[in-house]
Amino acid sequence: MNRIRTIARNLAANNVDALIITNMSNVFYVSGFTGSAAMVVITERDASILVDSRYTLQAKRQCEDLDVVEFSAMSVFEAATKILERSDPKRVGVEADYMTMSDYGKLVKFAEGKYQICSTSGIVERLRCVKDAKEIEAVRAAIRISDTVFRAMRYEIKPGVTEKHMAAFIDNAMRELGADGTAFSTISASGPNTALPHAYPTDRPIQAGEFYLADYGARLNMYNSDITRTFFVGEPNAKQYEIYDTVLTAQKAAIKAIRPGKTGAEIDKVARDIIAYAGFGDCFGHSLGHSLGIDTHDGAGFSPKSSLVLKPGMVITVEPGIYIEGFGGVRIEDDILVTENGCEVLTDCDKERIIL
Ligand code: GLY
Ligand code: MN
Ligand code: MN
């Protein structure tokens, strides 16, 4: 598989002779394995996937390009070491962001006197940032589900309906439309609760004159979508309009600025400056957006510190927000694909003042 060859070719550049992959999204990316537990070992000359007996048959079906090793009779770290010994690496990389101290301690015992364990970060994630055509189609398919739910949900939002009811409606509708599950725990918030960027749904009934915010996504064939819309329930007041229009202007300006070669920090600044100029700079604390794919938060993104250089094939969210304690908040989120000349907005949902 190309992805394994790419990683194998880049081992030396990453200052290792072999790489142990334990993050399950990375395992899926390099091997195609969709189970819940496995380890991939890539050396310069071969690649193996280590599974327990629950997954041997599945791995044989899904991972044609890797040696499938069932390790049930021994520790996975001992099995990995046996594989590594065949090519006698000096430096073996592990994914430091995902290996627990306890697993590290186990690996050290087997590595002793054989190879040095080296901390690596982001080797696979950097590749995942740029999607191939098949991955982009997978994200589009997940987005089609969340877009369809958006068109249905607006008729369900009304005074008296609780946040939890709306969350259940959204989650169920995505399942009915074929989703494998939700991309993340659905955010469904009303009134003052919309001031919490990651609000959890409560029994609070939606009331007239308030904002209602839904942030949700579908998971389909291992890829995710992620969208936020904020609705006016009943006639909005001037302050609600001001906040909404500021977020929308910031979001549209940031999307317009996206093109290959720009950095994540530059795009973040476009939206952040507009929100600050409108006097709400202290009310937008989070990043502007994140890479989206196998994980909802799939690596780098748009933030004040982001050095990510945009490339065609990247899929990233654009989601500015303004949050005011006691009053409420607005976030508008779309998923965009960086193209050769700019970007394409993949999500296809209204965002001009949605008054229900
Ligand atoms: N709620 C996850 C996100 O939009 O990033
Ligand atoms: Mn979201
Ligand atoms: Mn998001």
Short mmCIF file of C-alpha atoms and ligand atoms in Angstrom, two decimals:
data_model
loop_
_atom_site.label_atom_id
_atom_site.label_comp_id
_atom_site.label_asym_id
_atom_site.label_seq_id
_atom_site.Cartn_x
_atom_site.Cartn_y
_atom_site.Cartn_z
CA MET A 1 0.00 0.00 0.00
CA ASN A 2 1.27 3.46 -0.92
CA ARG A 3 0.87 4.87 2.55
CA ILE A 4 3.11 2.22 4.08
CA ARG A 5 5.72 2.74 1.36
CA THR A 6 5.65 6.48 2.03
CA ILE A 7 6.17 5.96 5.75
CA ALA A 8 8.91 3.37 5.18
CA ARG A 9 10.72 5.75 2.80
CA ASN A 10 10.50 8.56 5.37
CA LEU A 11 11.76 6.57 8.37
CA ALA A 12 15.33 7.86 8.07
CA ALA A 13 14.11 11.46 7.68
CA ASN A 14 12.28 10.98 10.98
CA ASN A 15 15.47 9.69 12.55
CA VAL A 16 14.20 6.14 13.16
CA ASP A 17 14.71 2.74 11.51
CA ALA A 18 11.21 1.42 12.30
CA LEU A 19 7.89 2.76 13.57
CA ILE A 20 5.35 1.24 15.94
CA ILE A 21 1.85 2.66 15.32
CA THR A 22 -0.67 2.34 18.16
CA ASN A 23 -3.16 5.15 17.52
CA MET A 24 -6.16 3.33 16.03
CA SER A 25 -7.00 6.07 13.51
CA ASN A 26 -3.43 5.87 12.26
CA VAL A 27 -3.63 2.06 12.22
CA PHE A 28 -6.73 2.31 10.02
CA TYR A 29 -5.09 4.89 7.76
CA VAL A 30 -2.03 2.77 7.02
CA SER A 31 -3.64 -0.68 7.01
CA GLY A 32 -7.39 -0.43 6.34
CA PHE A 33 -8.10 -2.34 9.58
CA THR A 34 -11.37 -1.20 11.18
CA GLY A 35 -11.28 -3.18 14.44
CA SER A 36 -10.82 -1.67 17.86
CA ALA A 37 -7.38 -3.01 18.83
CA ALA A 38 -4.18 -3.62 16.84
CA MET A 39 -0.60 -2.48 16.44
CA VAL A 40 1.24 -1.84 13.17
CA VAL A 41 5.02 -2.24 12.89
CA ILE A 42 6.69 -0.69 9.84
CA THR A 43 10.34 -1.32 9.07
CA GLU A 44 12.30 -0.40 5.95
CA ARG A 45 11.61 -3.81 4.47
CA ASP A 46 8.21 -4.97 5.76
CA ALA A 47 4.99 -4.07 7.55
CA SER A 48 3.01 -6.18 10.02
CA ILE A 49 -0.25 -5.80 11.85
CA LEU A 50 -0.45 -7.47 15.25
CA VAL A 51 -3.91 -8.51 16.43
CA ASP A 52 -5.45 -10.77 19.03
CA SER A 53 -7.51 -13.77 17.98
CA ARG A 54 -10.76 -11.77 17.82
CA TYR A 55 -9.42 -9.94 14.82
CA THR A 56 -7.18 -12.37 12.92
CA LEU A 57 -9.69 -13.16 10.19
CA GLN A 58 -10.79 -9.54 9.87
CA ALA A 59 -7.20 -8.34 9.56
CA LYS A 60 -6.47 -10.96 6.89
CA ARG A 61 -9.44 -9.69 4.90
CA GLN A 62 -8.75 -5.99 5.33
CA CYS A 63 -4.96 -5.75 5.33
CA GLU A 64 -3.72 -7.39 2.14
CA ASP A 65 -0.39 -5.58 2.14
CA LEU A 66 0.65 -6.37 5.70
CA ASP A 67 1.76 -9.57 7.41
CA VAL A 68 -0.98 -10.45 9.87
CA VAL A 69 0.45 -11.68 13.17
CA GLU A 70 -1.77 -13.09 15.90
CA PHE A 71 -0.04 -12.40 19.20
CA SER A 72 -2.51 -13.98 21.60
CA ALA A 73 0.08 -16.37 23.06
CA MET A 74 2.42 -13.53 24.10
CA SER A 75 2.48 -9.84 24.91
CA VAL A 76 1.99 -7.59 21.89
CA PHE A 77 5.27 -5.89 22.81
CA GLU A 78 7.14 -9.19 22.76
CA ALA A 79 5.56 -10.02 19.39
CA ALA A 80 6.54 -6.59 18.03
CA THR A 81 10.10 -7.09 19.24
CA LYS A 82 10.34 -10.47 17.48
CA ILE A 83 9.25 -8.81 14.23
CA LEU A 84 11.66 -5.92 14.71
CA GLU A 85 14.59 -8.26 15.39
CA ARG A 86 14.36 -9.54 11.81
CA SER A 87 15.68 -6.21 10.52
CA ASP A 88 17.75 -5.36 13.58
CA PRO A 89 16.80 -1.66 13.88
CA LYS A 90 18.81 0.61 16.15
CA ARG A 91 16.12 3.23 16.68
CA VAL A 92 12.42 2.32 16.89
CA GLY A 93 9.87 5.13 16.91
CA VAL A 94 6.73 5.05 19.00
CA GLU A 95 3.80 7.48 18.82
CA ALA A 96 4.56 9.44 21.96
CA ASP A 97 1.21 11.23 21.94
CA TYR A 98 -0.66 7.95 22.35
CA MET A 99 1.57 5.47 24.19
CA THR A 100 0.75 5.25 27.88
CA MET A 101 3.51 5.20 30.51
CA SER A 102 2.44 1.70 31.38
CA ASP A 103 2.75 0.41 27.79
CA TYR A 104 6.07 2.22 27.44
CA GLY A 105 7.31 0.40 30.54
CA LYS A 106 6.30 -2.94 29.04
CA LEU A 107 7.99 -2.18 25.71
CA VAL A 108 11.20 -1.08 27.45
CA LYS A 109 11.56 -4.54 29.00
CA PHE A 110 11.56 -6.25 25.60
CA ALA A 111 13.64 -3.54 23.88
CA GLU A 112 16.45 -3.69 26.41
CA GLY A 113 19.77 -4.46 24.74
CA LYS A 114 18.08 -4.76 21.33
CA TYR A 115 16.92 -1.31 20.20
CA GLN A 116 16.41 2.21 21.44
CA ILE A 117 12.82 3.48 21.78
CA CYS A 118 12.44 6.95 20.25
CA SER A 119 9.63 9.41 20.76
CA THR A 120 7.91 10.53 17.52
CA SER A 121 4.94 12.80 16.94
CA GLY A 122 2.67 13.38 13.96
CA ILE A 123 4.40 11.15 11.37
CA VAL A 124 1.11 9.61 10.21
CA GLU A 125 -1.07 12.61 11.09
CA ARG A 126 0.92 14.84 8.74
CA LEU A 127 0.11 12.47 5.89
CA ARG A 128 -3.54 12.28 6.94
CA CYS A 129 -3.91 16.05 6.63
CA VAL A 130 -3.95 15.83 2.82
CA LYS A 131 -6.81 13.61 1.71
CA ASP A 132 -6.85 11.53 -1.47
CA ALA A 133 -9.89 11.41 -3.76
CA LYS A 134 -11.40 8.39 -1.99
CA GLU A 135 -11.10 10.06 1.40
CA ILE A 136 -12.65 13.28 0.12
CA GLU A 137 -15.58 11.30 -1.23
CA ALA A 138 -15.94 9.60 2.17
CA VAL A 139 -16.09 12.99 3.93
CA ARG A 140 -18.59 14.23 1.34
CA ALA A 141 -20.81 11.19 2.03
CA ALA A 142 -20.76 11.89 5.78
CA ILE A 143 -21.57 15.56 5.07
CA ARG A 144 -24.52 14.60 2.86
CA ILE A 145 -26.05 12.96 5.94
CA SER A 146 -25.55 15.95 8.25
CA ASP A 147 -26.81 18.31 5.52
CA THR A 148 -30.00 16.28 5.14
CA VAL A 149 -30.53 16.29 8.90
CA PHE A 150 -30.12 20.07 8.90
CA ARG A 151 -32.94 20.44 6.42
CA ALA A 152 -35.22 18.27 8.57
CA MET A 153 -34.26 19.59 12.00
CA ARG A 154 -35.37 23.15 11.48
CA TYR A 155 -38.99 21.98 11.60
CA GLU A 156 -38.39 20.23 14.92
CA ILE A 157 -36.94 23.25 16.76
CA LYS A 158 -39.72 25.07 18.59
CA PRO A 159 -40.47 26.54 22.00
CA GLY A 160 -41.04 23.81 24.58
CA VAL A 161 -38.84 21.22 22.89
CA THR A 162 -35.85 20.31 25.09
CA GLU A 163 -32.18 20.36 24.18
CA LYS A 164 -32.02 16.61 24.86
CA HIS A 165 -34.97 15.98 22.54
CA MET A 166 -33.19 17.86 19.75
CA ALA A 167 -29.97 15.93 20.36
CA ALA A 168 -31.88 12.66 20.16
CA PHE A 169 -33.68 13.82 17.00
CA ILE A 170 -30.39 14.75 15.32
CA ASP A 171 -28.58 11.56 16.34
CA ASN A 172 -31.48 9.34 15.36
CA ALA A 173 -31.96 11.09 12.01
CA MET A 174 -28.28 10.56 11.16
CA ARG A 175 -28.61 6.85 11.97
CA GLU A 176 -31.79 6.57 9.91
CA LEU A 177 -29.92 8.10 6.99
CA GLY A 178 -27.25 5.41 7.22
CA ALA A 179 -24.61 6.90 9.49
CA ASP A 180 -22.48 4.42 11.43
CA GLY A 181 -22.75 6.75 14.40
CA THR A 182 -22.13 10.30 15.45
CA ALA A 183 -18.82 12.03 14.79
CA PHE A 184 -18.79 13.25 18.41
CA SER A 185 -21.23 13.84 21.21
CA THR A 186 -23.88 16.15 19.74
CA ILE A 187 -24.00 19.68 21.13
CA SER A 188 -27.57 20.95 21.46
CA ALA A 189 -27.94 24.19 23.41
CA SER A 190 -30.55 26.87 23.94
CA GLY A 191 -30.61 30.38 25.36
CA PRO A 192 -27.82 31.09 27.87
CA ASN A 193 -26.44 27.57 27.35
CA THR A 194 -25.31 28.58 23.86
CA ALA A 195 -22.57 30.60 25.59
CA LEU A 196 -20.85 27.28 26.38
CA PRO A 197 -18.89 26.33 23.23
CA HIS A 198 -19.06 22.65 24.17
CA ALA A 199 -22.43 22.60 25.92
CA TYR A 200 -23.94 19.22 26.79
CA PRO A 201 -27.66 18.81 26.06
CA THR A 202 -29.91 19.34 29.10
CA ASP A 203 -33.64 19.05 29.87
CA ARG A 204 -34.00 22.80 29.34
CA PRO A 205 -36.87 23.62 26.96
CA ILE A 206 -36.08 25.95 24.09
CA GLN A 207 -37.80 29.31 24.55
CA ALA A 208 -39.00 31.97 22.13
CA GLY A 209 -36.63 34.90 21.65
CA GLU A 210 -33.51 32.78 22.17
CA PHE A 211 -30.73 31.25 20.17
CA TYR A 212 -30.72 27.51 19.59
CA LEU A 213 -27.36 26.00 18.57
CA ALA A 214 -26.67 22.53 17.20
CA ASP A 215 -23.14 21.23 16.54
CA TYR A 216 -23.14 17.69 15.22
CA GLY A 217 -21.64 15.36 12.65
CA ALA A 218 -22.08 11.97 11.08
CA ARG A 219 -19.56 9.14 11.04
CA LEU A 220 -19.71 6.99 7.92
CA ASN A 221 -17.20 4.43 6.68
CA MET A 222 -14.63 5.74 9.19
CA TYR A 223 -14.89 9.41 8.09
CA ASN A 224 -16.70 12.29 9.76
CA SER A 225 -18.60 15.47 9.10
CA ASP A 226 -18.91 18.41 11.50
CA ILE A 227 -21.35 21.30 11.23
CA THR A 228 -22.72 23.99 13.52
CA ARG A 229 -25.73 26.19 12.90
CA THR A 230 -27.26 28.73 15.26
CA PHE A 231 -30.97 29.49 14.85
CA PHE A 232 -33.11 32.39 16.06
CA VAL A 233 -36.22 31.00 17.74
CA GLY A 234 -38.80 33.74 17.18
CA GLU A 235 -38.06 37.38 16.41
CA PRO A 236 -34.44 38.28 17.23
CA ASN A 237 -33.38 41.43 19.08
CA ALA A 238 -30.71 43.89 17.92
CA LYS A 239 -27.90 42.37 20.00
CA GLN A 240 -28.64 38.88 18.71
CA TYR A 241 -28.49 40.21 15.15
CA GLU A 242 -25.23 42.02 15.83
CA ILE A 243 -23.54 38.92 17.23
CA TYR A 244 -24.85 36.64 14.50
CA ASP A 245 -23.91 38.97 11.67
CA THR A 246 -20.41 39.48 13.10
CA VAL A 247 -19.78 35.72 13.29
CA LEU A 248 -21.16 35.18 9.80
CA THR A 249 -19.05 37.99 8.32
CA ALA A 250 -15.95 36.59 10.04
CA GLN A 251 -16.71 33.07 8.83
CA LYS A 252 -17.28 34.11 5.22
CA ALA A 253 -14.14 36.29 5.17
CA ALA A 254 -11.99 33.44 6.51
CA ILE A 255 -13.38 31.02 3.91
CA LYS A 256 -12.70 33.55 1.16
CA ALA A 257 -9.07 33.84 2.28
CA ILE A 258 -8.37 30.10 2.09
CA ARG A 259 -6.02 28.98 -0.65
CA PRO A 260 -2.89 26.84 -0.95
CA GLY A 261 0.20 28.46 0.55
CA LYS A 262 -1.64 30.39 3.26
CA THR A 263 -0.91 29.35 6.84
CA GLY A 264 -3.38 28.24 9.47
CA ALA A 265 -2.50 31.33 11.53
CA GLU A 266 -3.21 33.69 8.62
CA ILE A 267 -6.69 32.30 8.09
CA ASP A 268 -7.44 32.33 11.83
CA LYS A 269 -6.42 36.01 11.95
CA VAL A 270 -8.88 37.01 9.24
CA ALA A 271 -11.85 35.87 11.34
CA ARG A 272 -10.37 36.88 14.69
CA ASP A 273 -9.66 40.44 13.53
CA ILE A 274 -13.24 40.96 12.35
CA ILE A 275 -14.63 39.69 15.65
CA ALA A 276 -12.18 41.87 17.63
CA TYR A 277 -12.97 44.95 15.51
CA ALA A 278 -16.67 44.48 16.32
CA GLY A 279 -15.73 44.57 20.02
CA PHE A 280 -16.10 40.86 20.76
CA GLY A 281 -12.42 39.87 20.79
CA ASP A 282 -12.64 38.51 24.34
CA CYS A 283 -15.65 36.37 23.44
CA PHE A 284 -13.89 34.11 20.90
CA GLY A 285 -11.47 31.88 22.78
CA HIS A 286 -11.17 28.73 20.70
CA SER A 287 -9.38 28.00 17.41
CA LEU A 288 -11.02 28.90 14.12
CA GLY A 289 -11.05 25.34 12.82
CA HIS A 290 -9.51 21.90 12.67
CA SER A 291 -8.60 19.27 10.14
CA LEU A 292 -11.45 16.79 9.67
CA GLY A 293 -11.29 13.19 8.50
CA ILE A 294 -10.86 9.84 10.25
CA ASP A 295 -10.96 11.83 13.48
CA THR A 296 -13.23 14.81 13.91
CA HIS A 297 -10.15 16.64 15.13
CA ASP A 298 -7.77 15.15 12.59
CA GLY A 299 -4.53 16.98 13.33
CA ALA A 300 -3.62 20.57 12.55
CA GLY A 301 -5.94 23.46 11.73
CA PHE A 302 -6.60 27.18 11.92
CA SER A 303 -5.40 28.80 15.14
CA PRO A 304 -3.27 31.81 16.12
CA LYS A 305 -0.23 29.53 16.49
CA SER A 306 -0.82 27.25 13.49
CA SER A 307 2.15 26.94 11.12
CA LEU A 308 0.17 24.57 8.88
CA VAL A 309 0.71 25.51 5.24
CA LEU A 310 -2.47 24.88 3.29
CA LYS A 311 -2.33 22.33 0.47
CA PRO A 312 -4.96 21.08 -1.97
CA GLY A 313 -6.76 18.08 -0.48
CA MET A 314 -6.88 19.36 3.09
CA VAL A 315 -10.34 19.28 4.69
CA ILE A 316 -10.69 21.78 7.53
CA THR A 317 -13.58 23.30 9.46
CA VAL A 318 -14.17 27.03 9.74
CA GLU A 319 -16.08 27.74 12.95
CA PRO A 320 -15.77 31.16 14.55
CA GLY A 321 -17.98 31.94 17.54
CA ILE A 322 -18.92 34.66 19.99
CA TYR A 323 -19.93 33.56 23.49
CA ILE A 324 -21.37 35.89 26.14
CA GLU A 325 -22.07 34.54 29.60
CA GLY A 326 -25.71 34.98 30.63
CA PHE A 327 -26.73 36.03 27.14
CA GLY A 328 -25.82 33.25 24.76
CA GLY A 329 -23.53 32.48 21.89
CA VAL A 330 -23.34 31.98 18.16
CA ARG A 331 -21.10 29.60 16.21
CA ILE A 332 -21.30 28.90 12.50
CA GLU A 333 -19.28 25.96 11.21
CA ASP A 334 -18.69 24.64 7.70
CA ASP A 335 -16.34 22.01 6.34
CA ILE A 336 -14.10 23.17 3.51
CA LEU A 337 -11.80 21.46 1.03
CA VAL A 338 -8.64 23.28 0.02
CA THR A 339 -8.48 23.21 -3.80
CA GLU A 340 -5.81 24.24 -6.35
CA ASN A 341 -7.15 27.78 -6.59
CA GLY A 342 -8.93 28.38 -3.29
CA CYS A 343 -11.43 26.23 -1.51
CA GLU A 344 -14.78 24.50 -1.85
CA VAL A 345 -17.37 24.65 0.92
CA LEU A 346 -18.45 21.03 1.27
CA THR A 347 -21.33 21.60 3.68
CA ASP A 348 -24.45 22.80 1.90
CA CYS A 349 -26.74 24.37 4.51
CA ASP A 350 -28.29 27.85 4.80
CA LYS A 351 -26.49 30.19 7.13
CA GLU A 352 -28.09 33.56 6.46
CA ARG A 353 -30.09 34.52 9.61
CA ILE A 354 -32.25 31.45 10.15
CA ILE A 355 -35.38 32.70 11.94
CA LEU A 356 -37.78 29.97 12.96
N1 GLY B 1 -17.76 20.02 18.50
C1 GLY B 1 -16.59 19.74 17.87
C2 GLY B 1 -16.14 20.78 16.96
O1 GLY B 1 -16.90 21.42 16.28
O2 GLY B 1 -14.98 20.98 16.84
MN MN B 2 -18.58 21.04 15.32
MN MN B 3 -15.53 21.44 14.52
#
